[in-house]
Structures are given as C-alpha cells and as structure tokens.
Short mmCIF file of C-alpha atoms in Angstrom, two decimals:
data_model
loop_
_atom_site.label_atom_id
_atom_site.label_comp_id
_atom_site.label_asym_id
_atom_site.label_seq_id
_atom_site.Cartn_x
_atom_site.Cartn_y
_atom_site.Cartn_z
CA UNK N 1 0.00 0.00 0.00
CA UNK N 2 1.22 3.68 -1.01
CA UNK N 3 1.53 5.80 2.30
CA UNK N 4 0.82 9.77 1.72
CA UNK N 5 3.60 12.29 2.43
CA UNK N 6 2.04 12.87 5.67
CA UNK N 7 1.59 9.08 7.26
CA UNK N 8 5.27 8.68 6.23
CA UNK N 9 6.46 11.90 7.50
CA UNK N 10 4.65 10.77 11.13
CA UNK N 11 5.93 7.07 11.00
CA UNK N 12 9.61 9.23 10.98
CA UNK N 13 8.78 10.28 14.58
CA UNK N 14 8.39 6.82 15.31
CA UNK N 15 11.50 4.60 16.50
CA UNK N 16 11.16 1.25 14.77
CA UNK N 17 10.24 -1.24 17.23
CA UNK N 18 10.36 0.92 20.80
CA UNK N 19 7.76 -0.07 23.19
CA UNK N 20 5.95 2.86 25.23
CA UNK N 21 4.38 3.38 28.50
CA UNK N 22 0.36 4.33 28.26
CA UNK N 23 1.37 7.73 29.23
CA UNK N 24 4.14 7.85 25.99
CA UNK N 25 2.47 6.60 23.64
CA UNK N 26 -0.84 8.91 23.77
CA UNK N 27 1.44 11.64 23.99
CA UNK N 28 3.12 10.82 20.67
CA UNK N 29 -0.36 9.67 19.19
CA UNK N 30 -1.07 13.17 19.66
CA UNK N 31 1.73 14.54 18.26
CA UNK N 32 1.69 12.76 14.81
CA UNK N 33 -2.01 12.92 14.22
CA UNK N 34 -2.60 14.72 11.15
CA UNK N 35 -5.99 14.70 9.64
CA UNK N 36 -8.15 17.60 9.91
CA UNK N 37 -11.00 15.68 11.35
CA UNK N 38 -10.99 14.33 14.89
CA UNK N 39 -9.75 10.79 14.46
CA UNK N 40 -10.74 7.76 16.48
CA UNK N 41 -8.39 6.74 18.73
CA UNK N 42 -8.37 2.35 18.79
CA UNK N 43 -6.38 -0.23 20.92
CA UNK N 44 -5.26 -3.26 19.09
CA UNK N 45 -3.97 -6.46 21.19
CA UNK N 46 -2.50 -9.41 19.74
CA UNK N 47 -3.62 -12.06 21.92
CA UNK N 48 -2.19 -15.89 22.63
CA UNK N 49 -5.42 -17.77 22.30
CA UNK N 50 -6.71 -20.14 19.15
CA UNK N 51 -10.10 -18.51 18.23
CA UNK N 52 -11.02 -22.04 16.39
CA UNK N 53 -11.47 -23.24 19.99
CA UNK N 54 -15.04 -21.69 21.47
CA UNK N 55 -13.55 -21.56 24.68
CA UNK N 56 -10.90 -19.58 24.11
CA UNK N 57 -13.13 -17.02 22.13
CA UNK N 58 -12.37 -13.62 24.28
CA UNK N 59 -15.20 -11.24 24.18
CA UNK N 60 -17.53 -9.24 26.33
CA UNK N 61 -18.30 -5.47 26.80
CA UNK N 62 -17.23 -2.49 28.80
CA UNK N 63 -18.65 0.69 29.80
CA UNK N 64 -15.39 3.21 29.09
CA UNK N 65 -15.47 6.16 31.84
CA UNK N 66 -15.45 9.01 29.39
CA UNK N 67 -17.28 7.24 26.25
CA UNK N 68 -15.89 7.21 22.76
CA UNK N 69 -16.54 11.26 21.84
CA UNK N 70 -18.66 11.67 18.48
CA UNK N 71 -22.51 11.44 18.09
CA UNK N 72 -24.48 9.84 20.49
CA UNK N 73 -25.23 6.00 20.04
CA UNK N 74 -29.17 5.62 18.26
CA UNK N 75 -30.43 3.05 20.24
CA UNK N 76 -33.40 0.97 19.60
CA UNK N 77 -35.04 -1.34 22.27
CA UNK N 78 -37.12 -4.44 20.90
CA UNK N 79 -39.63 -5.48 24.40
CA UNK N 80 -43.24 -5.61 25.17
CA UNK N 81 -45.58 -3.82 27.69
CA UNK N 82 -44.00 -1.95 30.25
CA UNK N 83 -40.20 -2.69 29.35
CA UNK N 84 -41.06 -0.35 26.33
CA UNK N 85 -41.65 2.68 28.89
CA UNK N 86 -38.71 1.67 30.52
CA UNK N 87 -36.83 1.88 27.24
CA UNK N 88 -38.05 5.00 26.40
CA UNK N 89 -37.54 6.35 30.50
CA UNK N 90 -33.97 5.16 30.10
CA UNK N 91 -33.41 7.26 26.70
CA UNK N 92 -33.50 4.67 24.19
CA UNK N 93 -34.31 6.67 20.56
CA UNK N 94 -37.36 3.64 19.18
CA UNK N 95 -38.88 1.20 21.77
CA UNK N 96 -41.46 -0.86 20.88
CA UNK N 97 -42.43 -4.71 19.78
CA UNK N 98 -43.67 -6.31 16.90
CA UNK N 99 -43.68 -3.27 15.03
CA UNK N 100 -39.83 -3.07 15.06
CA UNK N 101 -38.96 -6.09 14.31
CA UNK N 102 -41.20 -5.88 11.15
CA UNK N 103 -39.44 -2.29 10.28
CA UNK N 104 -35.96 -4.13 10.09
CA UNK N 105 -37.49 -6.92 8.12
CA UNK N 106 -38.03 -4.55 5.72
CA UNK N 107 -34.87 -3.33 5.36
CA UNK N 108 -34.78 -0.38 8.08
CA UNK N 109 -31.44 -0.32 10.12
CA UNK N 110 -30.79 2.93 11.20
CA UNK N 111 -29.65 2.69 14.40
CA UNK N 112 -26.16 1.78 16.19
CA UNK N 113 -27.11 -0.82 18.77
CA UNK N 114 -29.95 -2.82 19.57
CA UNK N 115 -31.49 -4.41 22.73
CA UNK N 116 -33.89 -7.14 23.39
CA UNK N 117 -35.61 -8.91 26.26
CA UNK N 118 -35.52 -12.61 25.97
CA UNK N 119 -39.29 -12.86 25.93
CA UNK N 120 -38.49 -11.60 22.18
CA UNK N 121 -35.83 -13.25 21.34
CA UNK N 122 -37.53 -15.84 19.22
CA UNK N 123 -39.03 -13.01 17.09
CA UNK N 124 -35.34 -11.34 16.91
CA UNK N 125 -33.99 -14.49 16.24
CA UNK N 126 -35.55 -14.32 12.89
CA UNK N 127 -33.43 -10.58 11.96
CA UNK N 128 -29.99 -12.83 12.22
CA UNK N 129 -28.99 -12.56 8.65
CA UNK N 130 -29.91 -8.99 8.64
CA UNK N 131 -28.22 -7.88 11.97
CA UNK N 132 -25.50 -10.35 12.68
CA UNK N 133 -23.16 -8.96 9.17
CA UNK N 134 -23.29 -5.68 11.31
CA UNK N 135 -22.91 -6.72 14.76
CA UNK N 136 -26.18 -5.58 15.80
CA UNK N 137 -27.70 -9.01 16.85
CA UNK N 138 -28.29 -8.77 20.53
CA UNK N 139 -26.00 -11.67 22.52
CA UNK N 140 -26.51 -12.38 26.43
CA UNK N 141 -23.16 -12.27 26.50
CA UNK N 142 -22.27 -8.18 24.96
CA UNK N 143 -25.79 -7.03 27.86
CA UNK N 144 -28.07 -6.32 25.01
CA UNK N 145 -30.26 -9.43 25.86
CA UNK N 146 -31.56 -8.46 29.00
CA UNK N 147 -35.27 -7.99 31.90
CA UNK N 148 -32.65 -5.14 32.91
CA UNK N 149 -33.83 -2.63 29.43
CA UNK N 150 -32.71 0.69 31.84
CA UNK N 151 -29.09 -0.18 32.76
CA UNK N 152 -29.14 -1.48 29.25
CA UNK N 153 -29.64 1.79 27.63
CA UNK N 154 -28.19 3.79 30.20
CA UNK N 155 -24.66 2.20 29.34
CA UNK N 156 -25.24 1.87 25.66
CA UNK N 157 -25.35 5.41 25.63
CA UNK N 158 -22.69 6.28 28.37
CA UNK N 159 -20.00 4.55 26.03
CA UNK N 160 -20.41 0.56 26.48
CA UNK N 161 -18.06 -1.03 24.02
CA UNK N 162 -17.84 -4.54 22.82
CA UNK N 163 -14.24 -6.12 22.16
CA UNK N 164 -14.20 -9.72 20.23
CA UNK N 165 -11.07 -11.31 19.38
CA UNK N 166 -11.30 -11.65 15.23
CA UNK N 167 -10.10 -14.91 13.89
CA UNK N 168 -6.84 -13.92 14.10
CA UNK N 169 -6.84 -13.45 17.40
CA UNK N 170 -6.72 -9.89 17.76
CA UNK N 171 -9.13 -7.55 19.11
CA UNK N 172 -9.53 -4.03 18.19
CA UNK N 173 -11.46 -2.02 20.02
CA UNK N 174 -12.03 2.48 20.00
CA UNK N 175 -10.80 3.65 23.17
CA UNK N 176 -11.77 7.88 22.22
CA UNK N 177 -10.86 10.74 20.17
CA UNK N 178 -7.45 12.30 19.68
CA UNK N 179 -9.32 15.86 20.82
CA UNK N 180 -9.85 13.52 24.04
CA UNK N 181 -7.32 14.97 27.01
CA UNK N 182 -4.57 12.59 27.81
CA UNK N 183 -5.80 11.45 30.99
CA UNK N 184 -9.30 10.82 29.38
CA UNK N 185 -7.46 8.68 26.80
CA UNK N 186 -5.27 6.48 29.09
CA UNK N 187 -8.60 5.92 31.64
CA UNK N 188 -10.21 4.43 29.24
CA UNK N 189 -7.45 2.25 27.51
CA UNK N 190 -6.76 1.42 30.78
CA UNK N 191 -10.23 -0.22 31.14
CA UNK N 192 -10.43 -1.57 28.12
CA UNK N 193 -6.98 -3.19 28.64
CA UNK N 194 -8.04 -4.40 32.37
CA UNK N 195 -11.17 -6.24 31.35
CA UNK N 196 -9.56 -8.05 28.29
CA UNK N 197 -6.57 -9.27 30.66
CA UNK N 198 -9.51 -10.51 32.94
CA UNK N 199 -11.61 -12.51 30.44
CA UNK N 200 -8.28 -14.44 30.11
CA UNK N 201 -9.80 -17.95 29.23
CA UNK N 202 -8.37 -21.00 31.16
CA UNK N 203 -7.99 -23.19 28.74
CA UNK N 204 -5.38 -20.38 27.08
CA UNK N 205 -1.51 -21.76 27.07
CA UNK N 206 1.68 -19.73 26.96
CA UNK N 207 1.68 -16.01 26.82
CA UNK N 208 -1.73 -14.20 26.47
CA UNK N 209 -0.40 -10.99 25.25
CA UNK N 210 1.78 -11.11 22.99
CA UNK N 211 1.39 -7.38 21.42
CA UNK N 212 -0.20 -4.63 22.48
CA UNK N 213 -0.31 -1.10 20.09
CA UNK N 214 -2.30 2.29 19.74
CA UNK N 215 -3.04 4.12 17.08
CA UNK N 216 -5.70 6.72 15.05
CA UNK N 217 -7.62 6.89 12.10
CA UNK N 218 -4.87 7.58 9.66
CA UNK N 219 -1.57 7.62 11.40
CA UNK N 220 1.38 4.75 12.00
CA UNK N 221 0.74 2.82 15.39
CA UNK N 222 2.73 3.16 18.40
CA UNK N 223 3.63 0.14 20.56
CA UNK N 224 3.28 -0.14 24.27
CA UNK N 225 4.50 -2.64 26.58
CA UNK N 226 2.80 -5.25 26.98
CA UNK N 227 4.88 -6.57 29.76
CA UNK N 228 3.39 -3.97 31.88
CA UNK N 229 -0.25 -5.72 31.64
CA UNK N 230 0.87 -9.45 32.47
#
C-alpha cells in the first residue's frame, strides 16, 4: 500500500520497534495525528489464544469512563408492555415490539445498537442474517439481551463497548478521540486493557499478550509494553 507524504512523514517520529508506556504513547499519538478531522483513537492487542477453539473465544463489553466522543449511540429497544416505557424512560431513541422487528425486516437499520428482552428473542432471532453482518444481533453475553432494558440503555449510551477477538486473534477495540485529554485517553485504555486481561480464558496456554499497540484513524501505530499488563 502507497503511504501519503504525511503518514510517512509521522511514522519518521516513530522509532522502529520501541515499546511505550500508556502515558508515551498517547502523547506521541497526539503529536503525529494529522488529519483535519478528529480521528478515532483504537487499541489493538495481539492475543495468545486459538479462536477455532469456542472456549478460548475472548469477548464481552465495557462501559469506558469518558465514552468514545462523536454522536451519540441511536439506540433501539425491541420489548413488550412496560419494558417499552422503561426503554423510552432510560433514553433509548425507538422502543417498541412487533412493530420493530417488522421495520428491520423490511430493510430499516438505522440505528447503532440494539437491545432485546428474551421474551423476544424468538421473534429477533428471525433478523440474524440482517443484523449479525453488522454486529447488531443482541448476545446475552455483549448485555443487550436483557429484563434489565434501563441499565441497558443507560450504558449503551454512556460509552459501552464490545471487544471480540477476530479470527486472528486480535481484538480491536475504539478507546476515544485524539481531541480527548490525555488522561481521558489512558482511563479508558486502561479499562479496556483491564477487562480483556480478565476474560483471560483457562484453557489459554503460553503467553496471552503477545502485542499490544495504539493508534488513530490515519496515522502509523505506536507500541506499548505489553509486559506492563501481564
């Protein structure tokens, strides 16, 4: 791949191979992000485990302190009776029942995450080849299937993220915004970093993380240490 004038001219500010502290390595995000829009800040760990296996498949969600900067998640909450008005209570943009899951049947999926209570899963069950290309099949696992709609919403919107090691057994996962102060930034890679390290499966052998980097939109990555996690 051709790298722009720009991209190369940040990687230069980059020594080959040097592994950073948290606090380092946002600081030198910082100073080589060039794009004149406010670039998404991700964490990507390399992680020892053989995503073939279904027990070693890390994932789960995490609510990051200061939330991921950008427009608000559009949340949609498919329940009946009073969960709807809890929904809705809770700030979730479209509550309702049958009517929504006809409305993505149709094609309609404008909206960033979506919530169920088991009592309609079967119906929801019946979106999967709609939703699950997106990620927006709701999984007991990631909180969106759930009695609890209100603490469902409620963290949806503060900034819940879901990490999910890929099948190359690396997860990548938005920690903020470059705009984000420094200490904003390394509170919630912290986090992130903390509850991947914990969902550690058993069955995992020899080094869980192997590699551990930070990066934005559009520049070169910068390596931490990972040693400082194990």
């Amino acid at each position: 791949m051709k790298r722009g004038k720009k991209y190369l001219a940040a990687l230069e500010k980059i020594e080959a191979g040097k592994k950073h502290t948290l606090d380092e390595a946002i600081a030198k995000l910082k100073e080589i992000a060039f794009a004149k829009f406010d670039e998404t800040v991700e964490l990507t760990m390399w992680l020892g485990v053989d995503p073939r296996k279904a027990d070693q498949l890390v994932r789960g969600t995490v609510v990051l302190p200061h939330g991921l900067g950008g427009a608000a998640k559009r949340v949609v909450v498919i329940a009946q009776g009073d969960k709807i008005k809890e929904a809705e209570a809770a700030g979730a943009d479209i509550a309702g029942g049958d009517d929504i899951v006809e409305k993505i049947k149709g094609g309609w999926l404008d909206f960033d995450a979506l919530i169920a209570t088991p009592d309609m899963m079967g119906k929801v069950g019946q979106l999967g080849k709609l939703l699950g290309p997106r990620g927006l099949m709701p999984n007991p696992k990631t909180g969106t299937v759930t009695m609890d709609v209100k603490t469902a919403v409620e963290e949806t919107k503060a900034g819940k993220v879901e990490y999910r090691v890929d099948k190359t057994g690396v997860i990548h996962s938005p920690v903020g915004k470059v705009s984000f102060d420094e200490e904003k930034l390394k509170e919630n890679a912290r986090v992130l970093i903390t509850a991947v390290m914990k969902a550690k499966p058993s069955t995992a052998k020899g080094r869980y993380l192997k590699k551990i980097n930070l990066a934005a939109t559009m520049s070169p990555g910068v390596l931490l240490d990972e040693l400082a996690y194990v």
